[in-house]
Structure formats: structure tokens, C-alpha cells
XYZ file of C-alpha atoms in Angstrom:
654
model
C 99.207 150.349 121.564
C 101.830 153.024 120.753
C 101.136 154.229 117.206
C 98.244 151.894 116.598
C 95.871 153.369 114.072
C 92.211 153.430 114.949
C 89.178 154.351 112.834
C 86.697 155.813 115.322
C 83.004 156.617 114.602
C 81.709 159.173 117.169
C 77.982 159.355 117.632
C 77.924 162.728 119.333
C 76.040 166.027 118.798
C 78.527 168.132 120.855
C 81.795 169.003 119.069
C 83.566 169.906 122.264
C 82.742 166.541 123.930
C 83.984 164.734 120.834
C 87.316 166.613 121.056
C 87.744 165.557 124.704
C 87.079 161.852 123.883
C 89.488 161.859 120.946
C 92.144 163.676 122.934
C 92.001 160.934 125.619
C 92.602 158.252 122.943
C 95.435 160.246 121.352
C 97.126 160.624 124.649
C 96.920 156.809 125.093
C 98.985 156.388 121.947
C 96.388 155.756 119.277
C 96.667 157.308 115.780
C 93.124 158.245 115.029
C 90.951 158.472 111.933
C 87.659 159.730 113.273
C 84.195 160.703 111.959
C 81.450 162.297 113.962
C 77.739 161.764 113.250
C 74.424 162.751 115.040
C 71.779 161.518 112.739
C 70.352 158.205 111.684
C 71.098 158.775 108.025
C 74.733 159.701 108.552
C 75.217 156.835 111.002
C 73.922 154.287 108.570
C 76.214 155.564 105.844
C 79.320 155.361 108.073
C 78.459 151.897 109.216
C 78.912 150.631 105.629
C 82.625 151.726 106.020
C 83.003 149.437 109.043
C 84.936 151.541 111.528
C 87.150 149.754 114.180
C 85.068 151.084 117.104
C 81.907 153.145 117.804
C 81.909 155.606 120.714
C 78.295 156.824 121.258
C 76.469 159.355 123.527
C 73.447 157.762 125.076
C 70.854 160.536 124.074
C 71.045 162.833 121.004
C 68.404 165.216 119.870
C 67.581 163.164 116.761
C 69.194 159.898 117.648
C 70.211 157.619 120.492
C 72.671 154.821 121.471
C 69.798 152.269 121.490
C 68.858 153.238 117.962
C 72.500 152.814 116.905
C 72.692 149.344 118.538
C 69.504 148.293 116.815
C 70.855 149.273 113.434
C 74.073 147.255 114.088
C 71.946 144.291 114.961
C 69.853 144.669 111.735
C 73.013 144.965 109.648
C 74.617 141.965 111.493
C 77.792 143.924 111.742
C 80.205 143.182 114.568
C 81.715 146.528 115.655
C 82.744 147.169 119.259
C 80.255 149.685 120.737
C 81.009 151.828 123.787
C 78.572 154.139 125.323
C 80.102 157.523 126.588
C 77.474 159.549 128.268
C 77.201 162.385 130.678
C 74.218 161.120 132.587
C 73.483 157.384 132.220
C 72.277 155.407 135.123
C 73.593 151.969 135.933
C 70.315 150.217 135.174
C 70.084 151.825 131.748
C 73.747 150.967 131.007
C 73.126 147.303 131.782
C 70.176 147.312 129.456
C 72.302 148.841 126.749
C 74.943 146.208 127.186
C 72.257 143.490 127.028
C 71.399 144.970 123.608
C 74.981 144.622 122.416
C 77.050 147.434 123.911
C 80.714 146.384 124.836
C 81.012 148.831 127.765
C 79.843 152.247 129.125
C 81.632 155.283 130.623
C 80.678 158.653 132.020
C 82.113 161.670 130.254
C 83.579 162.990 133.509
C 85.468 159.705 134.051
C 87.320 159.195 130.780
C 90.475 157.952 132.355
C 89.276 154.361 131.765
C 88.412 155.071 128.041
C 91.655 153.706 126.564
C 91.494 150.497 128.564
C 87.858 149.978 127.669
C 88.663 150.496 124.006
C 91.502 148.007 124.164
C 89.308 145.433 125.882
C 86.525 145.893 123.347
C 89.011 145.541 120.517
C 90.528 142.395 122.078
C 87.193 140.873 122.506
C 86.346 141.632 118.924
C 89.599 139.876 117.894
C 88.638 136.836 119.900
C 85.213 136.738 118.352
C 86.752 137.019 114.899
C 89.105 134.139 115.693
C 86.213 132.050 116.994
C 84.138 132.860 113.929
C 87.022 131.926 111.662
C 87.598 128.642 113.533
C 83.895 127.879 113.295
C 83.813 128.678 109.575
C 86.880 126.522 109.018
C 85.271 123.695 110.998
C 82.044 124.150 108.984
C 84.004 124.261 105.761
C 85.963 121.089 106.707
C 82.745 119.267 107.772
C 81.070 120.335 104.564
C 84.128 119.086 102.565
C 84.086 115.784 104.387
C 80.295 115.506 103.965
C 80.571 116.100 100.236
C 83.553 113.736 99.973
C 81.565 111.048 101.870
C 78.276 111.649 100.025
C 79.385 112.238 96.515
C 82.382 109.914 96.119
C 81.895 106.863 93.759
C 83.280 104.694 96.449
C 80.522 103.125 98.722
C 81.159 104.366 102.323
C 79.425 103.663 105.616
C 79.584 104.646 109.225
C 78.394 102.201 111.940
C 78.094 102.371 115.689
C 79.799 100.032 118.190
C 76.827 97.704 117.838
C 77.656 97.527 114.104
C 74.392 99.259 113.052
C 74.744 101.678 110.162
C 74.368 105.385 111.181
C 75.186 106.852 107.817
C 75.744 105.544 104.255
C 76.373 107.377 100.990
C 74.757 107.304 97.662
C 77.348 104.882 96.220
C 76.480 102.420 99.009
C 72.893 102.547 98.091
C 73.610 101.952 94.421
C 75.888 98.963 95.204
C 73.550 97.177 97.696
C 70.102 98.365 96.487
C 68.902 99.746 99.863
C 67.777 103.316 100.313
C 69.630 105.382 102.919
C 66.607 105.149 105.229
C 66.510 101.375 104.859
C 70.245 101.027 105.467
C 69.980 102.801 108.819
C 67.966 99.776 110.071
C 70.691 97.336 109.116
C 73.932 96.052 110.502
C 76.929 95.021 108.427
C 76.053 91.459 109.263
C 72.712 91.835 107.444
C 74.464 92.474 104.114
C 77.393 89.990 104.611
C 77.350 86.478 103.263
C 76.809 84.055 106.114
C 80.116 82.314 105.401
C 82.085 85.520 105.994
C 80.287 86.987 108.991
C 82.501 85.299 111.583
C 85.735 86.471 110.023
C 84.249 90.060 109.802
C 83.417 90.065 113.449
C 86.706 88.701 114.367
C 88.627 91.405 112.533
C 86.432 94.064 114.230
C 87.263 92.629 117.608
C 90.943 92.977 116.817
C 90.188 96.700 116.080
C 88.543 97.246 119.411
C 91.312 95.418 121.291
C 93.937 97.723 119.685
C 95.699 94.855 118.037
C 95.291 96.569 114.661
C 94.372 100.116 113.612
C 92.533 99.042 110.441
C 91.970 96.000 108.278
C 91.283 95.150 104.728
C 89.679 91.941 103.449
C 87.871 90.420 100.515
C 84.424 89.263 101.409
C 81.124 88.294 100.026
C 78.022 90.479 100.316
C 74.318 90.023 99.739
C 72.406 92.569 97.520
C 68.861 93.552 98.634
C 67.491 91.415 95.773
C 69.435 88.445 97.049
C 72.194 88.095 94.496
C 75.803 87.836 95.669
C 78.545 90.412 95.438
C 82.293 90.413 96.106
C 83.757 93.456 97.880
C 87.244 94.652 98.967
C 86.429 96.373 102.302
C 88.603 98.698 104.400
C 87.528 99.322 107.982
C 88.906 101.659 110.624
C 87.834 102.503 114.136
C 87.089 106.039 115.406
C 87.686 106.607 119.167
C 86.648 109.520 121.421
C 89.079 111.648 123.465
C 89.184 108.991 126.184
C 90.059 106.268 123.667
C 86.649 104.575 123.703
C 85.363 103.173 120.378
C 82.524 105.216 118.964
C 82.280 104.562 115.266
C 83.403 102.090 112.572
C 84.136 103.782 109.219
C 84.433 101.760 106.098
C 84.643 101.802 102.382
C 84.041 98.983 100.016
C 85.027 98.362 96.344
C 82.883 96.189 94.190
C 85.270 93.469 92.884
C 82.614 91.088 91.591
C 83.729 91.505 87.955
C 87.315 91.157 88.960
C 86.697 87.934 90.785
C 84.731 86.615 87.860
C 87.481 87.558 85.428
C 90.062 85.842 87.674
C 87.960 82.693 87.741
C 87.525 82.789 83.977
C 91.327 83.252 83.612
C 91.884 80.224 85.817
C 89.447 78.124 83.808
C 91.210 79.331 80.583
C 94.572 78.480 82.020
C 93.314 75.060 82.989
C 91.877 74.543 79.503
C 95.161 75.728 77.927
C 97.235 73.257 80.002
C 94.760 70.451 79.094
C 94.969 71.309 75.350
C 98.727 71.273 75.468
C 98.622 67.972 77.253
C 96.302 66.479 74.696
C 98.397 67.801 71.812
C 101.351 65.843 73.193
C 99.104 62.976 74.119
C 98.300 62.315 70.460
C 101.992 61.870 69.802
C 102.230 59.369 72.601
C 99.350 57.164 71.595
C 101.236 54.953 69.266
C 103.975 54.115 71.647
C 101.630 53.570 74.556
C 99.472 51.175 72.546
C 102.647 49.296 71.532
C 103.812 48.879 75.128
C 100.343 48.045 76.470
C 99.704 45.400 73.775
C 103.037 43.761 74.676
C 101.969 43.639 78.363
C 98.535 42.241 77.402
C 100.326 39.564 75.252
C 102.400 38.529 78.339
C 99.344 38.413 80.622
C 96.991 36.547 78.235
C 99.804 34.249 77.064
C 100.820 33.024 80.437
C 97.216 32.814 81.571
C 96.206 30.645 78.634
C 99.219 28.379 79.236
C 98.335 27.920 82.939
C 94.725 27.205 82.054
C 95.682 24.722 79.308
C 97.261 22.357 81.872
C 100.454 21.874 79.836
C 102.725 23.889 82.175
C 104.823 21.829 84.540
C 103.782 22.327 88.112
C 107.171 23.680 89.132
C 106.787 26.396 86.493
C 103.461 27.720 87.788
C 104.944 30.264 90.359
C 107.237 31.523 87.759
C 104.325 32.124 85.329
C 102.263 33.782 88.056
C 105.142 36.083 88.847
C 105.472 37.084 85.261
C 101.767 37.829 85.029
C 101.934 39.928 88.206
C 104.998 41.795 86.892
C 103.202 42.590 83.598
C 100.150 43.713 85.535
C 102.264 46.069 87.644
C 103.936 47.491 84.563
C 100.496 48.009 82.961
C 99.194 49.750 86.103
C 102.192 52.045 86.179
C 101.762 52.869 82.449
C 98.092 53.578 83.009
C 98.789 55.800 85.954
C 101.395 57.729 84.023
C 99.081 58.214 81.059
C 96.162 59.410 83.311
C 98.449 61.761 85.266
C 99.442 63.328 81.979
C 96.097 63.472 80.221
C 93.515 64.155 82.914
C 92.325 67.320 84.539
C 94.037 67.434 87.840
C 93.440 69.731 90.808
C 96.479 71.855 91.532
C 97.953 70.720 94.745
C 101.509 71.757 95.796
C 103.331 69.052 97.749
C 106.725 68.216 98.973
C 108.212 67.125 95.648
C 111.366 65.186 94.433
C 112.288 66.552 90.923
C 114.345 63.489 90.302
C 111.279 61.242 90.687
C 109.330 63.515 88.304
C 112.033 63.278 85.689
C 112.396 59.550 86.080
C 108.613 58.963 85.883
C 108.313 60.994 82.696
C 111.488 59.852 80.936
C 109.912 56.970 79.005
C 107.140 59.317 77.803
C 109.622 61.988 76.833
C 111.616 59.541 74.663
C 108.464 58.884 72.681
C 107.856 62.681 72.290
C 111.375 63.515 70.951
C 111.808 60.580 68.590
C 114.631 58.163 67.953
C 116.919 60.715 66.285
C 117.437 62.663 69.584
C 119.677 61.215 72.276
C 118.196 61.890 75.709
C 120.353 61.826 78.827
C 119.512 62.548 82.486
C 122.088 63.828 84.961
C 120.329 63.704 88.300
C 121.910 64.790 91.583
C 121.809 61.877 94.019
C 121.320 64.143 97.086
C 118.823 66.484 95.523
C 116.696 68.535 97.897
C 112.884 68.709 97.856
C 110.708 71.514 96.484
C 107.110 72.623 97.256
C 105.278 72.507 93.906
C 102.459 70.865 92.055
C 103.595 67.611 90.375
C 101.285 68.035 87.388
C 102.617 71.566 86.803
C 106.278 70.491 87.108
C 105.596 67.641 84.740
C 104.098 70.142 82.228
C 107.141 72.349 82.547
C 109.465 69.504 81.613
C 107.334 68.322 78.764
C 107.015 71.808 77.328
C 110.759 72.427 77.507
C 111.549 69.087 75.972
C 109.034 69.640 73.125
C 110.615 73.110 72.571
C 114.066 71.495 72.483
C 112.855 68.816 70.059
C 111.538 71.430 67.621
C 114.944 73.211 67.818
C 116.626 69.966 66.573
C 114.729 69.018 63.410
C 117.579 66.753 62.206
C 118.324 65.254 65.631
C 120.799 66.028 68.370
C 121.463 65.702 72.083
C 119.064 66.627 74.923
C 120.105 66.646 78.635
C 117.937 66.980 81.710
C 119.934 67.910 84.755
C 119.144 68.500 88.442
C 121.311 69.990 91.186
C 121.329 71.766 94.527
C 122.245 75.487 93.950
C 122.916 78.380 96.296
C 122.122 81.736 94.742
C 124.254 84.443 96.390
C 124.157 88.184 96.331
C 126.304 88.338 93.165
C 123.708 86.355 91.237
C 120.864 88.483 92.746
C 122.429 91.775 91.640
C 122.244 90.538 87.994
C 118.755 89.071 88.320
C 116.220 91.499 89.812
C 113.357 89.952 91.580
C 115.252 86.859 92.813
C 115.950 86.304 96.459
C 119.223 84.754 97.724
C 119.038 81.320 99.233
C 118.977 77.632 98.619
C 117.392 76.354 95.397
C 116.920 73.169 93.383
C 117.937 73.610 89.712
C 116.202 71.815 86.820
C 118.032 72.349 83.516
C 117.067 71.316 80.019
C 119.850 71.636 77.393
C 119.586 70.981 73.664
C 122.199 71.032 70.865
C 119.781 72.731 68.496
C 119.760 75.915 66.450
C 119.779 78.334 69.365
C 118.209 81.819 69.345
C 119.300 85.319 68.538
C 118.961 88.181 71.047
C 115.711 89.468 69.503
C 114.019 86.107 69.738
C 115.472 85.456 73.207
C 113.833 88.720 74.479
C 110.336 87.600 73.496
C 110.221 83.817 74.099
C 108.011 84.101 77.222
C 105.480 86.378 75.517
C 102.123 84.682 75.123
C 101.385 83.690 71.420
C 104.922 84.561 70.304
C 106.326 81.732 68.163
C 108.969 81.228 65.495
C 107.130 78.198 64.080
C 105.028 77.987 61.017
C 101.342 78.700 61.136
C 99.584 75.591 62.589
C 102.779 74.237 64.111
C 102.573 75.821 67.525
C 100.473 78.076 69.726
C 103.229 80.217 71.093
C 101.933 79.440 74.624
C 104.282 76.711 75.754
C 107.123 78.810 77.163
C 104.697 81.442 78.464
C 103.024 78.646 80.452
C 106.391 77.487 81.738
C 107.222 80.983 82.858
C 103.940 81.373 84.655
C 104.134 78.054 86.469
C 107.700 78.781 87.634
C 106.750 82.160 88.931
C 103.641 80.797 90.624
C 105.912 78.249 92.385
C 108.151 81.007 93.757
C 110.950 80.242 91.383
C 112.990 81.786 88.575
C 113.827 80.839 85.037
C 116.910 81.726 82.989
C 117.765 81.103 79.380
C 121.308 80.700 77.949
C 121.426 80.461 74.196
C 123.592 81.173 71.122
C 122.683 80.849 67.435
C 124.122 77.476 66.267
C 125.096 76.298 69.686
C 121.895 75.254 71.317
C 119.952 76.421 74.391
C 119.766 75.787 78.049
C 116.736 76.620 80.230
C 117.580 76.754 83.939
C 114.758 76.692 86.433
C 115.453 77.507 90.148
C 112.787 76.432 92.675
C 113.214 77.223 96.467
C 114.675 74.214 98.242
C 112.916 72.984 101.366
C 115.257 73.103 104.391
C 116.602 69.838 105.565
C 114.989 67.816 102.750
C 116.722 65.098 100.611
C 115.333 62.761 97.958
C 116.086 59.663 99.946
C 113.077 57.364 100.396
C 111.341 56.930 103.829
C 111.740 53.630 105.549
C 108.707 51.409 105.276
C 108.024 47.858 106.376
C 109.399 45.011 104.211
C 107.949 44.479 100.765
C 106.097 41.384 101.869
C 104.741 42.775 105.171
C 100.989 42.225 105.201
C 99.009 43.901 108.106
C 96.285 41.909 109.820
C 93.197 42.732 111.844
C 90.060 41.266 113.352
C 87.491 44.015 112.566
C 84.336 43.728 110.542
C 84.404 45.384 107.121
C 81.462 46.119 104.785
C 82.654 45.935 101.113
C 80.566 47.516 98.344
C 81.846 46.859 94.802
C 79.870 46.346 91.575
C 82.768 44.671 89.692
C 82.764 40.978 90.613
C 86.434 40.197 89.993
C 87.555 43.216 92.017
C 85.142 42.339 94.768
C 86.383 38.887 95.018
C 90.110 39.917 95.148
C 89.377 42.490 97.862
C 87.292 40.034 99.849
C 89.927 37.319 99.628
C 92.683 39.673 100.650
C 90.845 40.973 103.699
C 89.590 37.612 104.901
C 93.063 36.045 104.516
C 94.307 38.731 106.909
C 91.818 38.066 109.692
C 88.957 40.501 108.841
C 85.263 39.683 108.771
C 83.945 40.782 105.437
C 80.348 41.560 104.531
C 80.062 41.679 100.752
C 77.655 43.758 98.692
C 77.481 44.211 94.926
C 75.566 47.506 95.053
C 74.940 50.461 97.256
C 71.402 49.290 98.122
C 72.719 45.903 99.244
C 75.353 47.477 101.308
C 72.893 49.793 102.990
C 70.605 46.858 103.816
C 73.443 44.915 105.312
C 74.414 48.019 107.314
C 70.835 48.201 108.696
C 70.333 44.428 109.340
C 73.743 43.359 110.637
C 73.554 43.320 114.487
C 77.282 43.439 115.371
C 79.543 46.488 114.953
C 80.809 47.359 111.474
C 84.139 49.116 111.772
C 84.866 50.076 108.166
C 82.984 50.645 104.931
C 85.051 50.074 101.740
C 83.146 51.325 98.714
C 83.765 51.990 95.062
C 83.112 55.646 94.183
C 81.116 55.140 91.014
C 78.392 52.500 91.101
C 74.996 52.172 89.373
C 71.903 53.701 91.068
C 73.737 54.765 94.325
C 77.288 56.326 94.349
C 79.815 55.408 97.013
C 79.514 58.879 98.493
C 75.715 58.585 98.738
C 76.180 55.184 100.363
C 78.702 56.523 102.907
C 76.509 59.434 103.878
C 73.582 57.134 104.585
C 75.745 54.604 106.341
C 77.193 57.144 108.690
C 73.674 58.110 109.702
C 72.912 54.437 110.565
C 76.302 53.920 112.266
C 78.008 57.154 113.346
C 81.145 55.374 114.388
C 81.777 53.683 111.000
C 84.905 54.681 109.037
C 85.011 54.955 105.211
C 87.594 54.128 102.552
C 86.829 54.972 98.911
C 88.135 52.969 95.930
C 88.150 54.106 92.336
C 89.760 53.527 88.953
C 88.453 56.773 87.602
C 90.398 60.010 87.176
C 90.495 62.830 89.768
C 87.928 64.777 87.688
C 85.346 61.948 88.028
C 86.039 61.583 91.699
C 85.570 65.347 92.273
C 82.206 65.225 90.538
C 81.076 62.537 92.921
C 82.168 64.612 95.926
C 84.891 62.309 97.300
C 88.072 64.316 97.253
C 87.707 66.399 100.271
C 90.005 66.989 103.279
C 89.979 64.038 105.699
C 88.505 61.435 103.347
C 90.451 58.140 102.827
C 90.998 57.185 99.187
C 92.799 54.353 97.334
C 93.420 54.482 93.600
C 92.922 51.369 91.530
C 94.807 49.265 90.622
C 96.409 48.297 93.947
C 98.100 45.314 95.345
C 96.885 43.204 98.335
C 99.814 44.676 100.296
C 98.830 48.314 99.553
C 95.155 47.505 100.306
C 96.042 45.915 103.626
C 98.200 48.881 104.727
C 95.610 51.378 103.762
C 92.895 49.526 105.620
C 94.991 49.483 108.810
C 95.861 53.192 108.339
C 92.129 54.099 108.194
C 91.164 51.878 111.137
C 94.099 53.230 113.070
C 94.367 50.262 115.474
C 97.388 48.203 116.528
C 98.793 46.241 113.657
C 100.101 42.630 113.351
C 102.548 42.002 110.487
C 102.862 38.693 108.692
C 106.132 38.199 106.800
């Protein structure tokens, strides 16, 4: 305490006693600034100056230590107060300390004064520190309370039983409940039933310590019953022993964002469909020409056979020609539907060579006779994971773009190859990862592009074509599809020297384009099960019945859903399989199957349809685990599909 300055207020009516007290403190090393008072009025005035310590006699003629302590209490001022008296009893001293005195000393025993002063000052310091800590804690809690209560982000606290213990105003605005109502709810009460299980599972992972927090998109239910989408973040608060005590969460309303995303997806689907239909118009003439040729073959040979003028030894040859034309017509129809219909996006293991080959005839009609089309396809091409319809659209858009760049004709090449992109390539192409890729390249000998046009070709609605000649969305769509498939697209072009688009899609490891081994082309599977056939088209019904019966099956035939359901109810023996057309009058195939399964839980179902995917989806067929066969099909394909669905041992007839 050497040299420590000390502002002392002496409550003392005797000057000589004051001098003795001050001398004791000076000798202890304090540098003093002292004031002596002996009246209420003077004491009150000095209190306003907040001295470091008060040393007070117990009894003064006009004042007392008890009065001084009372005034300190009234003013709520924390100043160490020591009683220094000539004649104070221990009982009185204890009462004084109960009223707020720090200590008491007798005037004839001042040797302890310096120590008492130091202890009182130290206690005052500790009290100040404690008050500051409490104030800081209070300020922090107030800040957190305000942040919790007044933020625009809905927030909630729940206990370990998931019941809300506190929610903020933004929460009440989002969900429609008052704060009092919310305290009677759990998070499960406001969660959509389909998302409750996942929410509980994530919270269990929090409790187990597997994760420290989680974020998920989930559906909520507003108080009035309408649905909401939220992006929720949940963390777990634990006590000092590590026990879970509170879940704290915040949720962002993303309902509008989800709606916008769905609207964008619908718009993209409509755009792709519009582009397909634009090209479809150009294909119509060629398709009609080919199809009429096939119909001429079928009807011509059929009429000759029916006329009876064909030699008997020529009959098998004529039948084979009819079958060949029918197969070509079926392939043409499938290709046309695959191009024009609304398909569900479904990435699969895909052979790009097969996609190019399947679309090549269609592409030749798109580009016209003045453009020479060549395909250079790698024989050992790896597979990719992509949606066939999207890849087909990429090829068609690039080919149409190339055609427009060669108004007077030229050369167009479609090429495939396995490519390894190394670090050198990656350094010059940010965003691309090194690895194994399959390349699809489309090269034309057209007019090419300058640097300015090249820099903008993937921008939506950018086009160099005349008004009404293009939307400016073709290459933007190509770019989007390639990126969604995890790939990259590069453009190499020069004015007057043509353009090459190179698309790189990640190659599946260990995949090649070689075909899987299957039983011989004439292998027909047999069985002895009972099959219920529901088909409203008589000719199709007859072919399917004849095919199945010729291969050992017992076939119950119905021309409508109602007839099939009655057979299902009346037939006493087991029925192993229901084969039903999807779209039939009065009762759809799906409705029939649902009712048949109730009657016969063990029955299996195979759906047939000549409609597009869009029609099948509307009738509720295309779902995981449902067996489906697209018309037209051959007896061999039907037989194999039936055995696949029944899943029993197979006998092959060659």
C-alpha cells in the first residue's frame, strides 16, 4: 500500500482524535486526502463526492454512526464504513455491522486500523467486480433476449421432451400461434406427418453426440391448416455435466422459394417440350413417308396371303416380311414418342453410342440432304449416368444449331471417345474435376463464331438468328443439361472454319458399351401358372392369350376390368398373375389391380400399355416396384417379362 492515495471522510467531532486516526494511516503508507464532518448536513454533502472510505465515531453530539449508515443505505452508495469509537460495546458493534458497517475498532487500539482499512477496500473491490460481472451477465442476457425476441427469423427453444419453452414473435407470425399457445405444443405438432420421423431421427443423432447440429428442409403445418416449407437449423444445449437440456432452433420460411423452384421446373419442362415439338414439325413429313412405306408392305403382303394366290412355299417368307415391317414400324413409333412425349427425367446407366445410333435417322431428316452427316463412334466407349431424353435433346439442339450454321450445306460429324482429363486441362478450365470422362463432340463446317458471339452463346435468349427464326434457348438448355449431369461443355470455333462442341460426362468405372448376354433370340420361356388377362382390344387380347397358352400357361380372359374382377372373385383355384392394360373403359388397369389384390393378396401384376409415359403417370402406374411392358411387344418379350414377374424356375423352348 506504499504511496497509495486514499480519500478519507472522517465523521468525528474531536479534532485531536481525527489527527491520531489519520497519523496511523499515514504511517501505514497511505497518501491521504481527508475531510472531517460532524453534522448530518455536512455528511450528506461529502457523500455526494464518494470518498474511498468512511471512518466514523459511534456517538457525536448532533450525529451518530447509525445515522451515517442509514443515509448510505438511502443513497444506495457502496462506501466501506468502519466505526472507530472510544467506548462501543461488542453487542452494539455487531448491530452496527448488521446495518452495513465493514468493521469496528476502539480508539485506544488503532494498531489494526490499517489492516481493517485494507480489508474493507479489498471487499469493496470484490463487490465491484461482482457487480460488474452481474451487470455484464445481465447486459448479455438482455442482448440475447432482444436478439431472440426481435429478430425477423423465427426461433424456438424446446425441452428434452420436444415441448416448446420459448418462441419469439417471428415464430408466432410464421405459424399463427400466440406465444402462450405455442408453449402447449411440441415440434411434432407443427411438423407435417411425412417429415416427423426424419426430424426425430436427426434429434436422436444430436443427443447421441453423433452430430452437433443439423439442417434440413421440412414441411410444417400452420395453425389454420395450410402447409409451409421451412429450412430449419437445430442445435442441442447441454449442462455442465454434458446432459441435454434444451434444443434451440431457427427456421426460415422457404415456401415461396420452393414454389418458385417448382414453377421453374415446370417452365423448363415446357421449354424442352416446345423445342421438341418445333423439331417434331420438321420430322413429320419424313416420318409419314417411312410409315406409309411400312404400311404398304404390311397390307400388301397380307392381301396377297388372303387372296390365296401365293404359293404355299412362299407363305413363311411373306409372314417374315410382314413381321419385319411391323418391327420397323414399332421402332419408328417408339423413337417418335420418345422424342415428342413428356418424359419423366430418370438418369440411368447410358451408352452414348446407342443414343446417337437411335437418333441418327431422325437427325438426317432434321439437317436436310445438303448436309453430309457422319458418326465416328468409339467401339469401347464407357457408360455415363444421365437421362436418355435429356442427352437426346442435347444432341438434337447441337445438330440443329450446326445445321443453321451451314445454310448452303456442309459436313457434320458426331464423335464419341473415352477421355482422361488431367491436371493440365483442369488448370485451364475452372470448375472441372480431373478424372475419366466420355466425350461427345459435334463438329460442323459452317460459318463459325467470333469471340464476342462465342462469349454469349450459352446466355438464355441470346441468338444471332432473325426474329422468329429461333428462341435463343437451345444452347442455354444444352449447357444446363450438361451441368446438371455433372459434366462440362467446351466450344472451339473460328470464323469461316466451323465449330466444335465437346461435351464431357463423367465415365462410370468399369463400364463398356458391350451388350449383356441374353438367351438366344428364339428362346421362349414356359410355365404352368394361371394368368388372368384383362385387355379391351380384341386382337391384342387374342395374341397375348395365344402366346401364353402355347407356352403352358392357363389363361383366364376378360375384355374389361369388371369381367376380370368377376373372374377373380369366382375362380376357385389360385391365380398367380394379372396382366392388364392400363387404360380401359369404365375401370382402369390400376383400379382393377388394386381391387384384385384385395381379393387375392398373393397375386402379382403386370401392366401393358401403348400410351405415352405421361398417360401412364396420370393413371398411377409408373411407381417403384410395378412391372410394366410397353406395346408393341413380341411373343418372346412378353414370355420373358411374364417369367421375370412370376420369378419361378424357367423352361426354355428353342
